[in-house]
mmCIF file with all atom_site columns, C-alpha atoms in Angstrom:
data_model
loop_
_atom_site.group_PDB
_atom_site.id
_atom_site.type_symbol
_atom_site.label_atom_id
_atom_site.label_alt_id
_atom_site.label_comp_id
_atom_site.label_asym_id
_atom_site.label_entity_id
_atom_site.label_seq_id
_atom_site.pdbx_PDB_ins_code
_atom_site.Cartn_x
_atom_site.Cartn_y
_atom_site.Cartn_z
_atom_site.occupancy
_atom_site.B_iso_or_equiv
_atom_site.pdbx_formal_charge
_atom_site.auth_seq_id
_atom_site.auth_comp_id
_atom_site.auth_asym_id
_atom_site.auth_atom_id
_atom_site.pdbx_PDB_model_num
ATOM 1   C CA . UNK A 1 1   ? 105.400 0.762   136.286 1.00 86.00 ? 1   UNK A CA 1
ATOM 2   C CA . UNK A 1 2   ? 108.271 -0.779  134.432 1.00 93.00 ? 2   UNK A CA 1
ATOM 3   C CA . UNK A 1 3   ? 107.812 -4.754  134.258 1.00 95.00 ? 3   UNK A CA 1
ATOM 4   C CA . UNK A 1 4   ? 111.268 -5.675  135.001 1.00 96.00 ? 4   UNK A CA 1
ATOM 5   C CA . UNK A 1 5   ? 114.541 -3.897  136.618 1.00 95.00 ? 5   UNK A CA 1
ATOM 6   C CA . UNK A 1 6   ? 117.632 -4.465  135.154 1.00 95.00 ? 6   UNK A CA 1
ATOM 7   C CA . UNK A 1 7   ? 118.631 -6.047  131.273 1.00 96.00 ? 7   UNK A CA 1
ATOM 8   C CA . UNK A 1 8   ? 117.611 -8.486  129.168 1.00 98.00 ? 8   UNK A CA 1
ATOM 9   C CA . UNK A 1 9   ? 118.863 -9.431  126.227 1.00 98.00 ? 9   UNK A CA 1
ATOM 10  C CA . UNK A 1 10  ? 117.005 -10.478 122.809 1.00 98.00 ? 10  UNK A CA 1
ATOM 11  C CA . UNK A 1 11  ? 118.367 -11.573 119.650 1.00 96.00 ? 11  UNK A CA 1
ATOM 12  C CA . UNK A 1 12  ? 116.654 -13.189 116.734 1.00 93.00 ? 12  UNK A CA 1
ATOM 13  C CA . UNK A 1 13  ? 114.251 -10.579 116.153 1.00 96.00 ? 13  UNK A CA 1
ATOM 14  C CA . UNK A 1 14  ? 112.611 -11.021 112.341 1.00 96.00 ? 14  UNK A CA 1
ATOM 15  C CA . UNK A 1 15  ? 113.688 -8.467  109.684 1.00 97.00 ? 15  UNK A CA 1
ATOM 16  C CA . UNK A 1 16  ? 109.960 -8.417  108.496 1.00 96.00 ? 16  UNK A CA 1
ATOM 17  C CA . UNK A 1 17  ? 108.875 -6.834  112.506 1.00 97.00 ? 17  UNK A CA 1
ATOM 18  C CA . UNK A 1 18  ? 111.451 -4.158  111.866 1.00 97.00 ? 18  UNK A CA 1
ATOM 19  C CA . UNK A 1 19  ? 112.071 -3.546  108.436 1.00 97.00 ? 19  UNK A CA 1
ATOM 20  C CA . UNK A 1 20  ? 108.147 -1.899  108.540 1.00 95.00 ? 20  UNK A CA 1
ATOM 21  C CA . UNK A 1 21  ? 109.691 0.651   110.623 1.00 94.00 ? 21  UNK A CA 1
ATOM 22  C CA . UNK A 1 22  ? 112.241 1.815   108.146 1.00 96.00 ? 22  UNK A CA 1
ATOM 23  C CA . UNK A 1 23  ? 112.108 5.484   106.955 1.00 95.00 ? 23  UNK A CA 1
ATOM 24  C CA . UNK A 1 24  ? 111.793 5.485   103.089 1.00 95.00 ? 24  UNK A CA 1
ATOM 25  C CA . UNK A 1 25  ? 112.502 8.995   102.795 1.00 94.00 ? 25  UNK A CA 1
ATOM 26  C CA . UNK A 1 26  ? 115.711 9.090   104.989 1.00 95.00 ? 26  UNK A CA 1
ATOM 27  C CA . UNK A 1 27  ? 116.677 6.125   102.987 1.00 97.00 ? 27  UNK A CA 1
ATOM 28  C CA . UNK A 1 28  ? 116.009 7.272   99.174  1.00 96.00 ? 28  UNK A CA 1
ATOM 29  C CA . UNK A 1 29  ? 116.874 10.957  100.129 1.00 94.00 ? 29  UNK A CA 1
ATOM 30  C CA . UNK A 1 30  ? 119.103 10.834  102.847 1.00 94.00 ? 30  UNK A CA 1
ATOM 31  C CA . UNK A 1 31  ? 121.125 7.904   102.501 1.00 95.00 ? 31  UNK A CA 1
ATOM 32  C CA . UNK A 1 32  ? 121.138 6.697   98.473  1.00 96.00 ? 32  UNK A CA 1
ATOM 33  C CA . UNK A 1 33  ? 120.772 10.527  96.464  1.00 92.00 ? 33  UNK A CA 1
ATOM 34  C CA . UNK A 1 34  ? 118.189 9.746   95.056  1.00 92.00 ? 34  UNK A CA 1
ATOM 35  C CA . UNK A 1 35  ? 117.157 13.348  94.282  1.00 90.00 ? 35  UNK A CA 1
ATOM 36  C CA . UNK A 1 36  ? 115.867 15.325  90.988  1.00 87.00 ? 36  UNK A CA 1
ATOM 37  C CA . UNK A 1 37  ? 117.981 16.762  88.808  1.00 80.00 ? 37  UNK A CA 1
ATOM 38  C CA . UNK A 1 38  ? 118.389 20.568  89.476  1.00 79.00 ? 38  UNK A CA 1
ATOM 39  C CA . UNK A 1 39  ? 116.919 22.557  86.808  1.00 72.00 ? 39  UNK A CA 1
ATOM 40  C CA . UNK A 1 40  ? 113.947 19.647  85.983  1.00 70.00 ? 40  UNK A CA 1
ATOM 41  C CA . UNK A 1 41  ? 113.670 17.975  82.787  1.00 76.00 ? 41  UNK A CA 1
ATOM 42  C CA . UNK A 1 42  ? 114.392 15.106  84.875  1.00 85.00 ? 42  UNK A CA 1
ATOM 43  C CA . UNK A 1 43  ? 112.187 12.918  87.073  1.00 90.00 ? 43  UNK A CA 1
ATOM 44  C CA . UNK A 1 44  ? 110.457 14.066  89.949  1.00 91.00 ? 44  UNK A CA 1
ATOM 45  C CA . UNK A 1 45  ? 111.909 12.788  93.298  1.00 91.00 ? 45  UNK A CA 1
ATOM 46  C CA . UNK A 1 46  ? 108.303 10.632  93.495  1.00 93.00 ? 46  UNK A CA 1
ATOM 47  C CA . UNK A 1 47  ? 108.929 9.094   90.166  1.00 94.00 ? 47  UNK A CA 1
ATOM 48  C CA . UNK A 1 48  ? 112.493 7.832   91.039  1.00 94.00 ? 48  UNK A CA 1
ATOM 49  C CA . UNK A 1 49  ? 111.052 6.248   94.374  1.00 95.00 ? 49  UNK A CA 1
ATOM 50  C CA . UNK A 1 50  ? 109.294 3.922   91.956  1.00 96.00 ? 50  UNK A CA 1
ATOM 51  C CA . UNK A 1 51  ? 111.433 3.253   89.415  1.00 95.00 ? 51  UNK A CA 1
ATOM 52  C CA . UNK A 1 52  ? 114.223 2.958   91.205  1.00 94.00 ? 52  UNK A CA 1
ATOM 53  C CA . UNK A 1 53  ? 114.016 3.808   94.680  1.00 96.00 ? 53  UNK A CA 1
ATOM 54  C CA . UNK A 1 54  ? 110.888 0.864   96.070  1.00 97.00 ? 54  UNK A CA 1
ATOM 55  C CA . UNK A 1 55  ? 112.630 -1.962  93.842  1.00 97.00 ? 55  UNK A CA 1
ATOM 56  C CA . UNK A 1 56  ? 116.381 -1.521  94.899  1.00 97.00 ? 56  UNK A CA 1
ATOM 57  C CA . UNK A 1 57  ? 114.652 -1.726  98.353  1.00 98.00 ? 57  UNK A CA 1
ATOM 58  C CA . UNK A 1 58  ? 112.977 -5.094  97.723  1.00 98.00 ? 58  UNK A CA 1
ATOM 59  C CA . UNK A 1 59  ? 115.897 -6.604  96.069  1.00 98.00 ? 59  UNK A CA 1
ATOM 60  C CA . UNK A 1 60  ? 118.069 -5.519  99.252  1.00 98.00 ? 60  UNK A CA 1
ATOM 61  C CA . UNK A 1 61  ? 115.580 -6.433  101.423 1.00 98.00 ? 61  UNK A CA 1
ATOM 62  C CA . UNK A 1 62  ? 115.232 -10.120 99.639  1.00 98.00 ? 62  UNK A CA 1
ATOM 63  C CA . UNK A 1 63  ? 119.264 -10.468 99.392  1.00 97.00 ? 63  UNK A CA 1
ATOM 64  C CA . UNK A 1 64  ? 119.222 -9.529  103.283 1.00 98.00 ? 64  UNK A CA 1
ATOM 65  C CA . UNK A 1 65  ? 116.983 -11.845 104.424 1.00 97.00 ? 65  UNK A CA 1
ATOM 66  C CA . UNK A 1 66  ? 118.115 -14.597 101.556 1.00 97.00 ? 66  UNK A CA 1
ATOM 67  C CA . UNK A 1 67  ? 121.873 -14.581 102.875 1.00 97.00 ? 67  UNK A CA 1
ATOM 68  C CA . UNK A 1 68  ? 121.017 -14.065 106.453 1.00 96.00 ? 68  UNK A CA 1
ATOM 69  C CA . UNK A 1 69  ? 123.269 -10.755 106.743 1.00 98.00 ? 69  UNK A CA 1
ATOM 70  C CA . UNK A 1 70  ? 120.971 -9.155  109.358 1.00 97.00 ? 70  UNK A CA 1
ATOM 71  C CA . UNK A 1 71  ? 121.572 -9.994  113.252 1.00 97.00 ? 71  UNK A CA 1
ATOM 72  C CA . UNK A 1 72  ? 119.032 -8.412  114.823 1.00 97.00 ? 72  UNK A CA 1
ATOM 73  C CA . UNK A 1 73  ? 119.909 -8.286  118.876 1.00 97.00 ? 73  UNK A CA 1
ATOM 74  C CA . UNK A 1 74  ? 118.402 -5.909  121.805 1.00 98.00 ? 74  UNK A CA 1
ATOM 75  C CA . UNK A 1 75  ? 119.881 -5.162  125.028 1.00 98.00 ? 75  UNK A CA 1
ATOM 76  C CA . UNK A 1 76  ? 116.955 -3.193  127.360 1.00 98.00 ? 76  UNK A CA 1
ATOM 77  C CA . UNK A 1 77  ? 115.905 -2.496  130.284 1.00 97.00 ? 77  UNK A CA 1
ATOM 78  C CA . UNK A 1 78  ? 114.321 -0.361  133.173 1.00 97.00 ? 78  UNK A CA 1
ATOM 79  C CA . UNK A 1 79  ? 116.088 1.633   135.742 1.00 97.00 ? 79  UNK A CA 1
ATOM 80  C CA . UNK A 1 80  ? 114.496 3.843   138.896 1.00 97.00 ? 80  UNK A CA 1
ATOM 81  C CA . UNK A 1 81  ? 115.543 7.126   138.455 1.00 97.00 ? 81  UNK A CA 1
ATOM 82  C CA . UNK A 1 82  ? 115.373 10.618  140.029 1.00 98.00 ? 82  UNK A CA 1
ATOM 83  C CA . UNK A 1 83  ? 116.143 13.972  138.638 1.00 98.00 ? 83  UNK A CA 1
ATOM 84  C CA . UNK A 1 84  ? 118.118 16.379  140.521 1.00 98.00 ? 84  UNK A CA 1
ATOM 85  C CA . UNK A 1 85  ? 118.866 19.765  138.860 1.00 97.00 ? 85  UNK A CA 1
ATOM 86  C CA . UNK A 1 86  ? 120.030 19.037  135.017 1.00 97.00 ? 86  UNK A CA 1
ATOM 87  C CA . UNK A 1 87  ? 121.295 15.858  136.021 1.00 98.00 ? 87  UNK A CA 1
ATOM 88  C CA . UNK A 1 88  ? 119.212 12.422  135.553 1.00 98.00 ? 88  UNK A CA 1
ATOM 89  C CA . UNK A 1 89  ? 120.207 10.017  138.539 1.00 98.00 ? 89  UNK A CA 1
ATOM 90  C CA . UNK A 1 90  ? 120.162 6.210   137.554 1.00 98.00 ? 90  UNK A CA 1
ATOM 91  C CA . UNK A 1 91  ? 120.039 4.114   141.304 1.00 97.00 ? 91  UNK A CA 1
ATOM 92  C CA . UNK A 1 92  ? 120.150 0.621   142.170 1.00 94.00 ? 92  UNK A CA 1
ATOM 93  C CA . UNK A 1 93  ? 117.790 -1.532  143.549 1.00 87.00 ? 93  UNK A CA 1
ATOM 94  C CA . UNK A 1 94  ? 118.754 0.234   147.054 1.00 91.00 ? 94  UNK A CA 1
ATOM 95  C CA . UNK A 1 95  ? 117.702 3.467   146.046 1.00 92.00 ? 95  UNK A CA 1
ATOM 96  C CA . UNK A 1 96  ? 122.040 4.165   145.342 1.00 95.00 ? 96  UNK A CA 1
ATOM 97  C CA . UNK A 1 97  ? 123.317 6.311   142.760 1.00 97.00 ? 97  UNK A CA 1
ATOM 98  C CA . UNK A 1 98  ? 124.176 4.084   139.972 1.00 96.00 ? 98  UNK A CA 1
ATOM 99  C CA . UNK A 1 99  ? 124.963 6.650   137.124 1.00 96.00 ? 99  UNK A CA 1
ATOM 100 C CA . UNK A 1 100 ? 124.864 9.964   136.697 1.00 97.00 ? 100 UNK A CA 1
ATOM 101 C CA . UNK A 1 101 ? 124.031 12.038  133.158 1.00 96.00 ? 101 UNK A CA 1
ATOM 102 C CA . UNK A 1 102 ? 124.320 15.527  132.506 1.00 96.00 ? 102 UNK A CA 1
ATOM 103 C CA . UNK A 1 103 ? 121.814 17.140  129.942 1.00 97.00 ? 103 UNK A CA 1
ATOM 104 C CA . UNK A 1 104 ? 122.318 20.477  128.555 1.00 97.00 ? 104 UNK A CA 1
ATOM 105 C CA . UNK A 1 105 ? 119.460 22.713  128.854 1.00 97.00 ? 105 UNK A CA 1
ATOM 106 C CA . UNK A 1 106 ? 117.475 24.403  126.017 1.00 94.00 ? 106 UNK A CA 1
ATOM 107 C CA . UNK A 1 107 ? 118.888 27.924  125.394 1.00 94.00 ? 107 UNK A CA 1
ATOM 108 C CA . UNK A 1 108 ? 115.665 28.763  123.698 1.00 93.00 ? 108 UNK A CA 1
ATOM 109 C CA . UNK A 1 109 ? 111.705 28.396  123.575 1.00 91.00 ? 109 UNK A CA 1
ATOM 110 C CA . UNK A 1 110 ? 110.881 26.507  126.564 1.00 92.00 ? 110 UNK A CA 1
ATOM 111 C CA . UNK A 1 111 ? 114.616 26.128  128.434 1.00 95.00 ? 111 UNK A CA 1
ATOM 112 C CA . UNK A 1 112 ? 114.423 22.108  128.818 1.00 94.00 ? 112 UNK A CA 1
ATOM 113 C CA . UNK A 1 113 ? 116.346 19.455  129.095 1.00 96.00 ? 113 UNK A CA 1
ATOM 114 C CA . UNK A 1 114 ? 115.743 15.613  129.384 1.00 96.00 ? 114 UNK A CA 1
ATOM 115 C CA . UNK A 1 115 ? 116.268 15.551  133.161 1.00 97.00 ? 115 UNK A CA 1
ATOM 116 C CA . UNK A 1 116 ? 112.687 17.746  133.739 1.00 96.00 ? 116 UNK A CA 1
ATOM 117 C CA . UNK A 1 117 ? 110.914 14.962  132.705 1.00 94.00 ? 117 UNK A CA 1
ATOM 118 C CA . UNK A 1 118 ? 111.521 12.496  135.867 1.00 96.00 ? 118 UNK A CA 1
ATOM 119 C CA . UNK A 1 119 ? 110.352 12.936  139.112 1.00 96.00 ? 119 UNK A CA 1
ATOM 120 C CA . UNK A 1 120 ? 113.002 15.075  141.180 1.00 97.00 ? 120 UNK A CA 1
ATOM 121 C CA . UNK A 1 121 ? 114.494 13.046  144.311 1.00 96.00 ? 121 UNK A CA 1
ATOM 122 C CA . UNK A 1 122 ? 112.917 15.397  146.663 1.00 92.00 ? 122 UNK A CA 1
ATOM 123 C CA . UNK A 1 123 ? 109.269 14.198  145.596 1.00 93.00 ? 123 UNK A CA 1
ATOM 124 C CA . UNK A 1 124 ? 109.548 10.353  147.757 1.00 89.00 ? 124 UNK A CA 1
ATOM 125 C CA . UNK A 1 125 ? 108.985 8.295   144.743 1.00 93.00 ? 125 UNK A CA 1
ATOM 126 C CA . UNK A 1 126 ? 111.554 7.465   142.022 1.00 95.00 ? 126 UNK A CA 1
ATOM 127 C CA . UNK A 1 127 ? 110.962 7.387   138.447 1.00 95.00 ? 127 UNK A CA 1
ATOM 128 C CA . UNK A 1 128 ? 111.772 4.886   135.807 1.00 95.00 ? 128 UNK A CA 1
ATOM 129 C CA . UNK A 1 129 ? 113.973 5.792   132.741 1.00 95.00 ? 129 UNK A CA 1
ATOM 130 C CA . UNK A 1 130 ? 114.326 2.678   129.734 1.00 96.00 ? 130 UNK A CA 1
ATOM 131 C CA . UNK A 1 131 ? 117.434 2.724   127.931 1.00 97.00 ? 131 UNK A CA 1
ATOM 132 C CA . UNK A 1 132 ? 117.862 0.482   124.771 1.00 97.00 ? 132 UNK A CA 1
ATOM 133 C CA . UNK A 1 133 ? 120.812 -0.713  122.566 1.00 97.00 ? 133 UNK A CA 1
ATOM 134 C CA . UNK A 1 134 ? 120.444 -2.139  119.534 1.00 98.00 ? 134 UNK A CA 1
ATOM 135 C CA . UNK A 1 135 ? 122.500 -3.870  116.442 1.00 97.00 ? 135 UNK A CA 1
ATOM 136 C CA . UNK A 1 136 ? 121.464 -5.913  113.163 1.00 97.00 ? 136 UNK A CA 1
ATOM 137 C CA . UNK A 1 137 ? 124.873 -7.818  113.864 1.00 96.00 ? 137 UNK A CA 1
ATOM 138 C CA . UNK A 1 138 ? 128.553 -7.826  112.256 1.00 96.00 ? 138 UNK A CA 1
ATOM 139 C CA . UNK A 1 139 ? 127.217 -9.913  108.897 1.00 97.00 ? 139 UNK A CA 1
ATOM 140 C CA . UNK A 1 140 ? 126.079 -6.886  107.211 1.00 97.00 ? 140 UNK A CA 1
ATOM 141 C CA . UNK A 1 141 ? 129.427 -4.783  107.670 1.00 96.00 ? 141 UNK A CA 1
ATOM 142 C CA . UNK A 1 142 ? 131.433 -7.476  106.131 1.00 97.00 ? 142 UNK A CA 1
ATOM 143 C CA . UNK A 1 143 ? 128.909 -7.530  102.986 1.00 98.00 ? 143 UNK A CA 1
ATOM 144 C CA . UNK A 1 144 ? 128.981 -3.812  102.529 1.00 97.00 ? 144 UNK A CA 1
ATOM 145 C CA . UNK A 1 145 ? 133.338 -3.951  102.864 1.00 97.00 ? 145 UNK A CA 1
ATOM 146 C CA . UNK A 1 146 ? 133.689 -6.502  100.339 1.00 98.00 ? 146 UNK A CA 1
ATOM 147 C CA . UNK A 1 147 ? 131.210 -4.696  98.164  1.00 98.00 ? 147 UNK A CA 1
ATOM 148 C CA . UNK A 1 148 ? 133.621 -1.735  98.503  1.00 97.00 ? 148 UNK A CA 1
ATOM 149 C CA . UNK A 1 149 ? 136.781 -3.585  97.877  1.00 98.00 ? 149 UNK A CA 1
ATOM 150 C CA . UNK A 1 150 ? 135.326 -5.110  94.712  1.00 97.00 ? 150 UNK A CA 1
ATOM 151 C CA . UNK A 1 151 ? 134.698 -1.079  93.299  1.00 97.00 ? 151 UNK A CA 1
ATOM 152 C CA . UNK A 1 152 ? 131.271 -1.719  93.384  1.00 97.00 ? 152 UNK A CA 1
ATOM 153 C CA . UNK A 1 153 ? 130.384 1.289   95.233  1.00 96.00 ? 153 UNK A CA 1
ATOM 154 C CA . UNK A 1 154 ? 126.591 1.894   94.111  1.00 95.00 ? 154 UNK A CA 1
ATOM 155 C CA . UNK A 1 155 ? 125.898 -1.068  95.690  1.00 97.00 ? 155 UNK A CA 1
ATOM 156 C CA . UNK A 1 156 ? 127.893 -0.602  98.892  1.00 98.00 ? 156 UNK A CA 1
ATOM 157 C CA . UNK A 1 157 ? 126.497 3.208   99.391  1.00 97.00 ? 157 UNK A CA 1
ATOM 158 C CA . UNK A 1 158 ? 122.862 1.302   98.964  1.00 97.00 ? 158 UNK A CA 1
ATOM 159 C CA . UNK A 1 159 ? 123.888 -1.662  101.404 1.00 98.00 ? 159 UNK A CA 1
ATOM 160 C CA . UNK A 1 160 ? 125.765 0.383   104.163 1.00 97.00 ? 160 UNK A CA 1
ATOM 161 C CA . UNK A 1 161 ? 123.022 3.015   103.888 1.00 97.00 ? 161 UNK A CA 1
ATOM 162 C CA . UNK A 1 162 ? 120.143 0.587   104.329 1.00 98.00 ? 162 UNK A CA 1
ATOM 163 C CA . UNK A 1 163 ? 122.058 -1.279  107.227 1.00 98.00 ? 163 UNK A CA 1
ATOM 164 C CA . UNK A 1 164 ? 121.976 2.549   109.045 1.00 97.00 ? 164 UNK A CA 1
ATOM 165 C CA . UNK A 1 165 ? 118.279 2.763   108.229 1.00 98.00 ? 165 UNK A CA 1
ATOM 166 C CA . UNK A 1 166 ? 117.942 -0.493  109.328 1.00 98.00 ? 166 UNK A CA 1
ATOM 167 C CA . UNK A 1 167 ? 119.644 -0.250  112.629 1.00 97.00 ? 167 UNK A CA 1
ATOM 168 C CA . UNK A 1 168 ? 117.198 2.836   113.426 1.00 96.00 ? 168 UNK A CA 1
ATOM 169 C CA . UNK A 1 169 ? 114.142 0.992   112.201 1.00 97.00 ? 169 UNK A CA 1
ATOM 170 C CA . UNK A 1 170 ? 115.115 -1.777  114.543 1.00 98.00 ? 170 UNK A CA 1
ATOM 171 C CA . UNK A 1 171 ? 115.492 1.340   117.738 1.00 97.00 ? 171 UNK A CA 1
ATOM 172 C CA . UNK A 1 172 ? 112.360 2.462   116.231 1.00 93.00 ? 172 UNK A CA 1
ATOM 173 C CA . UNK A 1 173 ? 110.564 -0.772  116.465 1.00 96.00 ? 173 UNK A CA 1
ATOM 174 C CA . UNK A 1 174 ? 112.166 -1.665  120.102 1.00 97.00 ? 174 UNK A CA 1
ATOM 175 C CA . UNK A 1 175 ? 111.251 1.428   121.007 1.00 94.00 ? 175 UNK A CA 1
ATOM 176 C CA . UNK A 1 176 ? 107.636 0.933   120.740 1.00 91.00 ? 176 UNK A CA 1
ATOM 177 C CA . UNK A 1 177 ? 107.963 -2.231  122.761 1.00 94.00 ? 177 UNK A CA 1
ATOM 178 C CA . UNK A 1 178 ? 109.310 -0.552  125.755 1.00 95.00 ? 178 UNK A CA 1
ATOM 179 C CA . UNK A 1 179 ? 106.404 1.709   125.092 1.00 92.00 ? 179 UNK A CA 1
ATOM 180 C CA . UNK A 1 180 ? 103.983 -1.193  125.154 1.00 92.00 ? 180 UNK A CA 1
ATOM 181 C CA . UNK A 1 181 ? 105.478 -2.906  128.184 1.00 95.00 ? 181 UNK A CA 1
ATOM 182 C CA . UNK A 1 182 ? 104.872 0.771   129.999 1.00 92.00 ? 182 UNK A CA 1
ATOM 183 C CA . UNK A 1 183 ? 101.553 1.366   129.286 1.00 90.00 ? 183 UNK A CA 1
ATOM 184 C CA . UNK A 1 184 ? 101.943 4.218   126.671 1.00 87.00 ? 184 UNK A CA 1
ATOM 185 C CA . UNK A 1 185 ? 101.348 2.600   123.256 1.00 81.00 ? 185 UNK A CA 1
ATOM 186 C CA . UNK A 1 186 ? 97.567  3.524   123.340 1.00 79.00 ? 186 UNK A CA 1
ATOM 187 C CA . UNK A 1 187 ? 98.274  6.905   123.277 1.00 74.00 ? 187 UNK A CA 1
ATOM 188 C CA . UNK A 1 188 ? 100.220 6.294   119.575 1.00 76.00 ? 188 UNK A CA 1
ATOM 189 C CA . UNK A 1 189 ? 99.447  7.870   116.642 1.00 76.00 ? 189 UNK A CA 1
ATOM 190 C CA . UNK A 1 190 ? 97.620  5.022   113.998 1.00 77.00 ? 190 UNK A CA 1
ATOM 191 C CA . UNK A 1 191 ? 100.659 5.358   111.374 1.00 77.00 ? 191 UNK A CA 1
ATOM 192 C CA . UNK A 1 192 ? 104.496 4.778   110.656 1.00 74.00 ? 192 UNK A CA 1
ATOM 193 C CA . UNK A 1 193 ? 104.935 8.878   110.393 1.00 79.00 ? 193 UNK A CA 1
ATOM 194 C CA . UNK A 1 194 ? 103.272 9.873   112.978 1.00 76.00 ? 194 UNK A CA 1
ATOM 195 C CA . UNK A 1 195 ? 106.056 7.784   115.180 1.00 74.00 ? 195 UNK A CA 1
ATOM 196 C CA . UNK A 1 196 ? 108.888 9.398   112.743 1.00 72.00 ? 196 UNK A CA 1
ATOM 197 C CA . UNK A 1 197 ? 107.512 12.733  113.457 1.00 75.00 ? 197 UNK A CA 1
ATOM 198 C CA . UNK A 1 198 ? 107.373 11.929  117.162 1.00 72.00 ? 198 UNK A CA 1
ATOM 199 C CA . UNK A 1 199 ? 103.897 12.687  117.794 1.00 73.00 ? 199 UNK A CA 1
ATOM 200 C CA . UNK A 1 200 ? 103.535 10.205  121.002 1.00 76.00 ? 200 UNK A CA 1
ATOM 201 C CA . UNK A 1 201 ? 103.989 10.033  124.904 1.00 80.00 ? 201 UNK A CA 1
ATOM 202 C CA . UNK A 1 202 ? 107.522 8.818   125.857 1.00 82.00 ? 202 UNK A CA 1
ATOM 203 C CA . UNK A 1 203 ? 110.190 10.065  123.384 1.00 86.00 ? 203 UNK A CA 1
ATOM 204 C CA . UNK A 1 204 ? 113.329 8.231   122.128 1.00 90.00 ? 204 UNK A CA 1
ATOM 205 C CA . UNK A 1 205 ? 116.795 10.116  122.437 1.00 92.00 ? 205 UNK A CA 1
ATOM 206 C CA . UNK A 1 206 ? 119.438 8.900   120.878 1.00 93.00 ? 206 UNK A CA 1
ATOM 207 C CA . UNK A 1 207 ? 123.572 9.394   122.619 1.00 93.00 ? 207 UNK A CA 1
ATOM 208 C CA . UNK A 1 208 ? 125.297 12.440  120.646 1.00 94.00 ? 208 UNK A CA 1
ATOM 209 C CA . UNK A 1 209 ? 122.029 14.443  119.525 1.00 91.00 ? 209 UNK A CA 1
ATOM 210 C CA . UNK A 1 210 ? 122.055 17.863  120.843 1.00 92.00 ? 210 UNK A CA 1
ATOM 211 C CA . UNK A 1 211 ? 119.477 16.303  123.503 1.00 94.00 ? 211 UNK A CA 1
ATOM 212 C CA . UNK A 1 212 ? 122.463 14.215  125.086 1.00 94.00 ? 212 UNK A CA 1
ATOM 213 C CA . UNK A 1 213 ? 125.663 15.243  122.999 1.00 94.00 ? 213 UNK A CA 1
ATOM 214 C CA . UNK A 1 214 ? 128.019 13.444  125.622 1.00 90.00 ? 214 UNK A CA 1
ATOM 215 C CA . UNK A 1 215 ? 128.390 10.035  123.806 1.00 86.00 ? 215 UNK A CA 1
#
């Protein structure tokens, strides 16, 4: 039972609540390089986490908060919704078609797609589907550009890709809020990656993933 129908919007939403959602590994590995050399003889990918990986983090993280360069706003809310066919069917308080998405279906293992997963509009009873949209603001783009125009590009490839990180921390985070608010956060794994690895009731797709490719 969603609480609400309809949006709401919330900014001012603390780095600290979702900077503990951030992915360390898509951060050092993904987004900064920060891999072993190939051949060894150089540190292990665990050994530049410490040394170099853990305190760049901190400083950003301190600089971030310091200069007030994150934003953090949320736009959410609940929908009813009815599948019919492939097609997820967002109405209006009237039980009207709203919006309309397609979802491709799995051409493999167990021939899915998102739109299986709500009630079909045959069955008397619609569904609810939550849709979130998030942003840690405009601050942090004009930091990483003027980082770039000075030439100082380790530090705007460690900036911008934090910001990215950031931005899906703060999904991440939000995410489990809409979980809360529908009674399926007790059914959450205890740690930070068992949610990365999805291991949970309610699953988060994200626009232009092969899920939901039409962005």
């Amino acid at each position: 039972t969603a609480p609400f129908t309809g949006t709401r919007e919330v900014k001012g939403i603390s780095l600290a609540d979702y900077a503990a959602f951030l992915d360390e590994r898509a951060t050092f590995l993904g987004q900064w390089g920060l891999k072993p050399s190939r051949g060894g003889g150089g540190p292990s990918y665990e050994e530049l986490v410490e040394t170099e990986g853990r305190p760049r983090l901190r400083m950003w993280l301190d600089r971030i908060q310091t200069d007030g360069l994150a934003e953090a706003g949320v736009v959410y809310g609940y929908f009813p919704a009815v599948s019919e066919g492939d097609d997820l069917v967002v109405l209006d308080g009237d039980g009207r078609e709203r919006e309309r998405f397609h979802f491709p279906r799995q051409r493999h293992d167990r021939h899915l797609c998102l739109a299986d997963f709500f009630r079909p509009a045959g069955s008397g009873e619609p569904d609810v589907a939550g849709f979130q949209l998030v942003t840690i603001g405009a601050k942090i783009a004009v930091a990483t550009a003027e980082l770039f125009a000075k030439d100082a590009y380790r530090d705007y490839l460690e900036l911008h890709g934090l910001s990215v990180q950031l931005a899906e921390a703060l999904a991440e985070y939000w995410h489990a809020r809409i979980r809360e608010e529908l009674g399926l956060a007790g059914f959450d794994p205890p740690g930070l990656d068992g949610i990365l690895k999805v291991g949970y009731q309610g699953c988060r797709y994200s626009f232009g993933y092969p899920a939901c490719p039409n962005l």
